[in-house]
Each structure stands twice: as structure tokens, then as C-alpha cells.
């Protein structure tokens, strides 16, 4: 019954109300010296990929990753209060996290395109950060493509909890990229239609389980228990 549940953050656990796009724009401006001509392309991409594409689109040479990450961290910290004021935790998110955390043999963390510092900012803005073990999560600083993050999280869980590589992994997310990351790494996925993609689109992308949102805590836990028992 050992299980690792890895949650996406934006549009799965929280609605950032556009603050994420402002973070990328501010980080870009700090690096490039001028404002971007349009918003960042996100849709489940990692921060490494998002910033790389923004810089290339504007003809700006890509700085060392350490500089890009520092700019993102600063922009995220500056917008904590803005995020808390404008954004919100999505329906059922806190109850879902609490329910999963209550299972002793389950590990609950995140698999997100955000860098670690901004993942913490986004969860802390709505009091969700104590409900997951961020030390074993995988973040946008850990790889360029989302599937790369699954192995990172698996290894961090193994080192921290002393479990084998055969621990079942479930990704919970709202985009086809979450589904691709799960299916391409032998993981399970529960998709939620709380982002820009409909339930039909998520099912077409390959998700066997698609929920309208996280409001039905008992139903979510039943799905996870069935996956863990396989």
C-alpha cells in the first residue's frame, strides 16, 4: 500500500489569478533590462523551459541558470501578498491534502514546474505548505521537461523514507503535460479539470481517471486506495 502522491500546484491546488505570469514578466525584466512583449507560455511547462523560451523569443542570450533562478525567487517573494489577496486555494484542495497526509504509508509531495522557492510561496499563501513534504518533491529547477522530474521525486522519496524504487507513484494535475509525465515514466495519473483543459480533453490525452475538481475527498481517496492496492 506504499504510495507517493505528487501534486501539481497551479490550477490543481491553487488559482494564482495571473500572479504567475507577473512573476515571469518581472524575472524577465530583471534579466533582460526591458519588459517582455507578451505573457509567458506556461501550460504545465517547467520554469527552466518557460524562461528559456521567453528569453529566446526576445533575442536575449540565456544567462546562467543560477541568475535566472535568483530572479524568479525575488519576483515570487515580492508577490506573496498579492498572491494571497488575489488568488485562492481551489475547492477541496486542503481537504484532499489532509486526507492523503493521514495515510501513514503514503508520501504526499509536489511535482511542479515552479522552482522550489516559488512552490513554497504559492502553497504558503493559502496555508497548504504544511500538508506536503516539500523536501522530497520535484521542481522546475530539477529539469527542463516535466517527465524528468518524476525520477527526481522517486529518488528523493527513496532516500528520505528508505523505500524501494517500486513504490507506486501517482501524479495529480490539470494539463496533458502532467499526463504525459506520468504515462512516460510508468506512473499513474489523476487528472483534474480545474485548469484550461476539459475533462474530455484530459481523457483524450490518456488519463484513465479524470475528476471535475478535488471537492470529493472521499472519492479521490478511493481512487488512490485502488491504485495503491494494484
mmCIF file of C-alpha atoms in Angstrom:
data_model
loop_
_atom_site.group_PDB
_atom_site.id
_atom_site.type_symbol
_atom_site.label_atom_id
_atom_site.label_comp_id
_atom_site.label_asym_id
_atom_site.label_seq_id
_atom_site.Cartn_x
_atom_site.Cartn_y
_atom_site.Cartn_z
ATOM 1 C CA UNK A 1 0.000 0.000 0.000
ATOM 2 C CA UNK A 2 3.035 2.310 -0.280
ATOM 3 C CA UNK A 3 2.197 5.290 -2.459
ATOM 4 C CA UNK A 4 3.787 8.574 -3.491
ATOM 5 C CA UNK A 5 1.205 11.202 -4.389
ATOM 6 C CA UNK A 6 2.778 14.105 -6.279
ATOM 7 C CA UNK A 7 0.619 17.177 -6.757
ATOM 8 C CA UNK A 8 0.845 19.861 -9.390
ATOM 9 C CA UNK A 9 0.247 23.304 -7.874
ATOM 10 C CA UNK A 10 -1.094 25.914 -10.303
ATOM 11 C CA UNK A 11 -4.691 25.229 -11.355
ATOM 12 C CA UNK A 12 -4.621 21.924 -9.464
ATOM 13 C CA UNK A 13 -4.291 23.090 -5.857
ATOM 14 C CA UNK A 14 -4.498 26.857 -6.309
ATOM 15 C CA UNK A 15 -5.727 29.543 -8.680
ATOM 16 C CA UNK A 16 -2.893 32.071 -8.889
ATOM 17 C CA UNK A 17 -5.125 34.719 -10.543
ATOM 18 C CA UNK A 18 -2.467 35.686 -13.046
ATOM 19 C CA UNK A 19 0.265 36.293 -10.481
ATOM 20 C CA UNK A 20 2.430 33.556 -12.030
ATOM 21 C CA UNK A 21 2.561 35.423 -15.342
ATOM 22 C CA UNK A 22 3.568 38.554 -13.420
ATOM 23 C CA UNK A 23 6.377 36.643 -11.709
ATOM 24 C CA UNK A 24 7.791 35.515 -15.048
ATOM 25 C CA UNK A 25 7.471 39.008 -16.508
ATOM 26 C CA UNK A 26 9.264 40.561 -13.529
ATOM 27 C CA UNK A 27 12.047 37.971 -13.639
ATOM 28 C CA UNK A 28 12.464 38.514 -17.378
ATOM 29 C CA UNK A 29 12.619 42.291 -16.923
ATOM 30 C CA UNK A 30 15.273 41.950 -14.226
ATOM 31 C CA UNK A 31 17.404 39.763 -16.504
ATOM 32 C CA UNK A 32 16.848 41.490 -19.851
ATOM 33 C CA UNK A 33 16.562 45.111 -18.771
ATOM 34 C CA UNK A 34 13.228 45.590 -20.548
ATOM 35 C CA UNK A 35 9.699 44.243 -20.210
ATOM 36 C CA UNK A 36 8.519 41.283 -22.316
ATOM 37 C CA UNK A 37 6.230 41.947 -25.265
ATOM 38 C CA UNK A 38 3.723 39.357 -24.080
ATOM 39 C CA UNK A 39 2.982 36.884 -21.296
ATOM 40 C CA UNK A 40 4.972 33.726 -20.634
ATOM 41 C CA UNK A 41 3.776 30.469 -22.153
ATOM 42 C CA UNK A 42 3.139 28.172 -19.202
ATOM 43 C CA UNK A 43 0.594 25.318 -19.595
ATOM 44 C CA UNK A 44 2.470 22.792 -17.486
ATOM 45 C CA UNK A 45 5.980 23.735 -18.591
ATOM 46 C CA UNK A 46 8.888 23.909 -16.152
ATOM 47 C CA UNK A 47 10.339 27.241 -15.084
ATOM 48 C CA UNK A 48 13.558 26.378 -16.919
ATOM 49 C CA UNK A 49 11.659 25.920 -20.165
ATOM 50 C CA UNK A 50 9.346 28.895 -19.633
ATOM 51 C CA UNK A 51 12.200 31.322 -19.029
ATOM 52 C CA UNK A 52 14.344 29.867 -21.807
ATOM 53 C CA UNK A 53 11.534 30.331 -24.319
ATOM 54 C CA UNK A 54 10.839 33.884 -23.133
ATOM 55 C CA UNK A 55 14.470 34.881 -23.443
ATOM 56 C CA UNK A 56 14.937 33.266 -26.851
ATOM 57 C CA UNK A 57 11.714 34.826 -28.150
ATOM 58 C CA UNK A 58 13.087 38.262 -27.323
ATOM 59 C CA UNK A 59 16.591 37.591 -28.616
ATOM 60 C CA UNK A 60 18.140 37.711 -25.154
ATOM 61 C CA UNK A 61 21.081 35.345 -24.509
ATOM 62 C CA UNK A 62 20.197 32.869 -21.782
ATOM 63 C CA UNK A 63 22.071 33.679 -18.551
ATOM 64 C CA UNK A 64 23.406 31.035 -16.179
ATOM 65 C CA UNK A 65 20.551 29.184 -14.539
ATOM 66 C CA UNK A 66 21.596 30.432 -11.104
ATOM 67 C CA UNK A 67 20.861 34.009 -12.223
ATOM 68 C CA UNK A 68 17.510 33.059 -13.736
ATOM 69 C CA UNK A 69 16.505 31.188 -10.589
ATOM 70 C CA UNK A 70 17.502 34.105 -8.366
ATOM 71 C CA UNK A 71 15.370 36.463 -10.469
ATOM 72 C CA UNK A 72 12.396 34.099 -10.198
ATOM 73 C CA UNK A 73 12.841 33.739 -6.440
ATOM 74 C CA UNK A 74 12.967 37.502 -5.937
ATOM 75 C CA UNK A 75 9.889 38.042 -8.106
ATOM 76 C CA UNK A 76 7.995 35.328 -6.233
ATOM 77 C CA UNK A 77 8.869 36.676 -2.807
ATOM 78 C CA UNK A 78 7.782 40.165 -3.833
ATOM 79 C CA UNK A 79 4.338 38.900 -4.851
ATOM 80 C CA UNK A 80 3.445 36.773 -1.840
ATOM 81 C CA UNK A 81 0.865 39.230 -0.504
ATOM 82 C CA UNK A 82 -0.502 39.873 -3.981
ATOM 83 C CA UNK A 83 -0.953 36.152 -4.477
ATOM 84 C CA UNK A 84 -2.695 35.744 -1.132
ATOM 85 C CA UNK A 85 -5.024 38.667 -1.848
ATOM 86 C CA UNK A 86 -5.968 37.826 -5.434
ATOM 87 C CA UNK A 87 -5.560 34.058 -5.595
ATOM 88 C CA UNK A 88 -7.295 31.209 -3.808
ATOM 89 C CA UNK A 89 -6.950 27.566 -2.896
ATOM 90 C CA UNK A 90 -9.143 25.541 -5.233
ATOM 91 C CA UNK A 91 -12.241 23.729 -3.906
ATOM 92 C CA UNK A 92 -11.327 20.695 -1.826
ATOM 93 C CA UNK A 93 -7.560 21.208 -2.098
ATOM 94 C CA UNK A 94 -6.836 21.477 1.622
ATOM 95 C CA UNK A 95 -9.149 18.566 2.487
ATOM 96 C CA UNK A 96 -7.559 16.406 -0.218
ATOM 97 C CA UNK A 97 -4.050 17.140 1.045
ATOM 98 C CA UNK A 98 -5.064 16.447 4.650
ATOM 99 C CA UNK A 99 -6.715 13.153 3.724
ATOM 100 C CA UNK A 100 -3.660 11.897 1.849
ATOM 101 C CA UNK A 101 -1.318 13.028 4.626
ATOM 102 C CA UNK A 102 -3.273 10.905 7.130
ATOM 103 C CA UNK A 103 -2.193 7.661 5.424
ATOM 104 C CA UNK A 104 0.970 6.524 7.194
ATOM 105 C CA UNK A 105 2.294 4.519 4.246
ATOM 106 C CA UNK A 106 1.678 7.320 1.738
ATOM 107 C CA UNK A 107 4.035 10.176 0.933
ATOM 108 C CA UNK A 108 2.461 13.415 -0.252
ATOM 109 C CA UNK A 109 4.609 15.946 -2.077
ATOM 110 C CA UNK A 110 4.637 18.012 -5.263
ATOM 111 C CA UNK A 111 5.752 17.650 -8.845
ATOM 112 C CA UNK A 112 5.612 21.149 -10.250
ATOM 113 C CA UNK A 113 7.143 23.317 -12.917
ATOM 114 C CA UNK A 114 7.752 26.004 -10.290
ATOM 115 C CA UNK A 115 11.154 26.378 -8.697
ATOM 116 C CA UNK A 116 11.147 25.198 -5.090
ATOM 117 C CA UNK A 117 11.076 28.668 -3.528
ATOM 118 C CA UNK A 118 8.054 29.755 -5.554
ATOM 119 C CA UNK A 119 6.279 26.450 -4.989
ATOM 120 C CA UNK A 120 6.568 27.130 -1.270
ATOM 121 C CA UNK A 121 5.373 30.718 -1.719
ATOM 122 C CA UNK A 122 2.296 29.597 -3.636
ATOM 123 C CA UNK A 123 1.349 26.919 -1.117
ATOM 124 C CA UNK A 124 2.146 29.071 1.922
ATOM 125 C CA UNK A 125 -0.071 31.867 0.642
ATOM 126 C CA UNK A 126 -3.053 29.605 1.343
ATOM 127 C CA UNK A 127 -1.719 27.595 4.295
ATOM 128 C CA UNK A 128 -1.161 24.441 2.255
ATOM 129 C CA UNK A 129 2.597 24.060 2.693
ATOM 130 C CA UNK A 130 2.495 22.073 5.992
ATOM 131 C CA UNK A 131 0.303 19.440 4.299
ATOM 132 C CA UNK A 132 3.004 18.172 1.920
ATOM 133 C CA UNK A 133 6.631 17.112 2.323
ATOM 134 C CA UNK A 134 8.345 19.594 0.032
ATOM 135 C CA UNK A 135 11.769 18.131 0.799
ATOM 136 C CA UNK A 136 11.026 15.139 -1.450
ATOM 137 C CA UNK A 137 9.232 16.980 -4.240
ATOM 138 C CA UNK A 138 10.485 17.756 -7.738
ATOM 139 C CA UNK A 139 10.607 21.285 -9.089
ATOM 140 C CA UNK A 140 11.200 23.361 -12.188
ATOM 141 C CA UNK A 141 14.864 23.742 -11.295
ATOM 142 C CA UNK A 142 15.370 19.966 -11.454
ATOM 143 C CA UNK A 143 14.865 19.519 -15.198
ATOM 144 C CA UNK A 144 13.751 21.116 -18.436
ATOM 145 C CA UNK A 145 10.976 18.687 -19.357
ATOM 146 C CA UNK A 146 8.335 17.574 -16.880
ATOM 147 C CA UNK A 147 8.892 13.794 -17.217
ATOM 148 C CA UNK A 148 12.469 14.297 -15.956
ATOM 149 C CA UNK A 149 11.069 15.392 -12.606
ATOM 150 C CA UNK A 150 9.462 12.033 -11.819
ATOM 151 C CA UNK A 151 12.792 10.265 -11.354
ATOM 152 C CA UNK A 152 13.985 13.131 -9.162
ATOM 153 C CA UNK A 153 10.991 12.794 -6.846
ATOM 154 C CA UNK A 154 11.271 8.991 -6.775
ATOM 155 C CA UNK A 155 14.900 9.204 -5.659
ATOM 156 C CA UNK A 156 14.227 11.859 -3.031
ATOM 157 C CA UNK A 157 11.411 9.782 -1.560
ATOM 158 C CA UNK A 158 13.633 6.699 -1.552
ATOM 159 C CA UNK A 159 16.473 8.489 0.229
ATOM 160 C CA UNK A 160 14.214 10.161 2.774
ATOM 161 C CA UNK A 161 11.800 7.323 3.535
ATOM 162 C CA UNK A 162 14.015 4.319 2.849
ATOM 163 C CA UNK A 163 11.592 2.812 0.373
ATOM 164 C CA UNK A 164 12.360 0.925 -2.810
ATOM 165 C CA UNK A 165 12.074 2.157 -6.356
ATOM 166 C CA UNK A 166 8.918 0.039 -6.731
ATOM 167 C CA UNK A 167 6.824 2.476 -4.652
ATOM 168 C CA UNK A 168 3.780 3.360 -6.709
ATOM 169 C CA UNK A 169 3.711 6.965 -7.926
ATOM 170 C CA UNK A 170 0.564 8.962 -8.721
ATOM 171 C CA UNK A 171 0.658 12.392 -10.313
ATOM 172 C CA UNK A 172 -2.298 14.706 -9.779
ATOM 173 C CA UNK A 173 -2.513 17.541 -12.291
ATOM 174 C CA UNK A 174 -4.612 19.572 -14.686
ATOM 175 C CA UNK A 175 -2.744 19.503 -18.017
ATOM 176 C CA UNK A 176 -1.799 17.000 -20.726
ATOM 177 C CA UNK A 177 1.818 17.568 -19.689
ATOM 178 C CA UNK A 178 1.036 16.089 -16.261
ATOM 179 C CA UNK A 179 -0.497 13.093 -18.001
ATOM 180 C CA UNK A 180 2.466 12.714 -20.351
ATOM 181 C CA UNK A 181 4.892 12.872 -17.423
ATOM 182 C CA UNK A 182 3.016 10.069 -15.668
ATOM 183 C CA UNK A 183 2.470 7.770 -18.627
ATOM 184 C CA UNK A 184 6.016 8.124 -19.968
ATOM 185 C CA UNK A 185 7.534 7.154 -16.602
ATOM 186 C CA UNK A 186 5.309 4.240 -15.625
ATOM 187 C CA UNK A 187 3.391 6.311 -13.088
ATOM 188 C CA UNK A 188 -0.327 6.651 -12.517
ATOM 189 C CA UNK A 189 -2.229 9.881 -13.004
ATOM 190 C CA UNK A 190 -5.372 11.501 -11.711
ATOM 191 C CA UNK A 191 -6.338 14.476 -13.845
ATOM 192 C CA UNK A 192 -8.498 17.333 -12.601
ATOM 193 C CA UNK A 193 -10.339 19.696 -14.932
ATOM 194 C CA UNK A 194 -9.677 22.807 -12.852
ATOM 195 C CA UNK A 195 -7.401 24.431 -15.415
ATOM 196 C CA UNK A 196 -7.905 25.314 -19.059
ATOM 197 C CA UNK A 197 -8.471 21.723 -20.221
ATOM 198 C CA UNK A 198 -11.853 19.991 -20.093
ATOM 199 C CA UNK A 199 -12.491 16.526 -18.733
ATOM 200 C CA UNK A 200 -12.845 15.278 -22.308
ATOM 201 C CA UNK A 201 -9.502 16.769 -23.340
ATOM 202 C CA UNK A 202 -7.744 15.231 -20.349
ATOM 203 C CA UNK A 203 -9.277 11.829 -21.047
ATOM 204 C CA UNK A 204 -8.209 12.097 -24.688
ATOM 205 C CA UNK A 205 -4.667 12.848 -23.507
ATOM 206 C CA UNK A 206 -4.617 9.452 -21.805
ATOM 207 C CA UNK A 207 -5.846 9.938 -18.252
ATOM 208 C CA UNK A 208 -7.901 6.963 -17.075
ATOM 209 C CA UNK A 209 -9.187 8.920 -14.074
ATOM 210 C CA UNK A 210 -10.463 12.451 -14.636
ATOM 211 C CA UNK A 211 -12.198 14.436 -11.899
ATOM 212 C CA UNK A 212 -14.029 17.739 -12.279
ATOM 213 C CA UNK A 213 -12.127 19.072 -9.230
ATOM 214 C CA UNK A 214 -10.848 17.943 -5.822
ATOM 215 C CA UNK A 215 -14.089 18.619 -3.961
ATOM 216 C CA UNK A 216 -14.986 14.930 -3.486
ATOM 217 C CA UNK A 217 -12.306 13.990 -0.955
ATOM 218 C CA UNK A 218 -13.684 10.516 -0.271
ATOM 219 C CA UNK A 219 -13.870 9.746 -3.985
ATOM 220 C CA UNK A 220 -10.287 10.883 -4.546
ATOM 221 C CA UNK A 221 -9.037 8.743 -1.664
ATOM 222 C CA UNK A 222 -10.904 5.704 -3.041
ATOM 223 C CA UNK A 223 -9.165 6.149 -6.399
ATOM 224 C CA UNK A 224 -5.795 6.362 -4.645
ATOM 225 C CA UNK A 225 -6.502 3.306 -2.485
ATOM 226 C CA UNK A 226 -7.412 1.278 -5.588
ATOM 227 C CA UNK A 227 -4.197 2.356 -7.303
ATOM 228 C CA UNK A 228 -2.133 1.521 -4.221
ATOM 229 C CA UNK A 229 -3.703 -1.932 -3.978
ATOM 230 C CA UNK A 230 -2.772 -2.959 -7.539
#
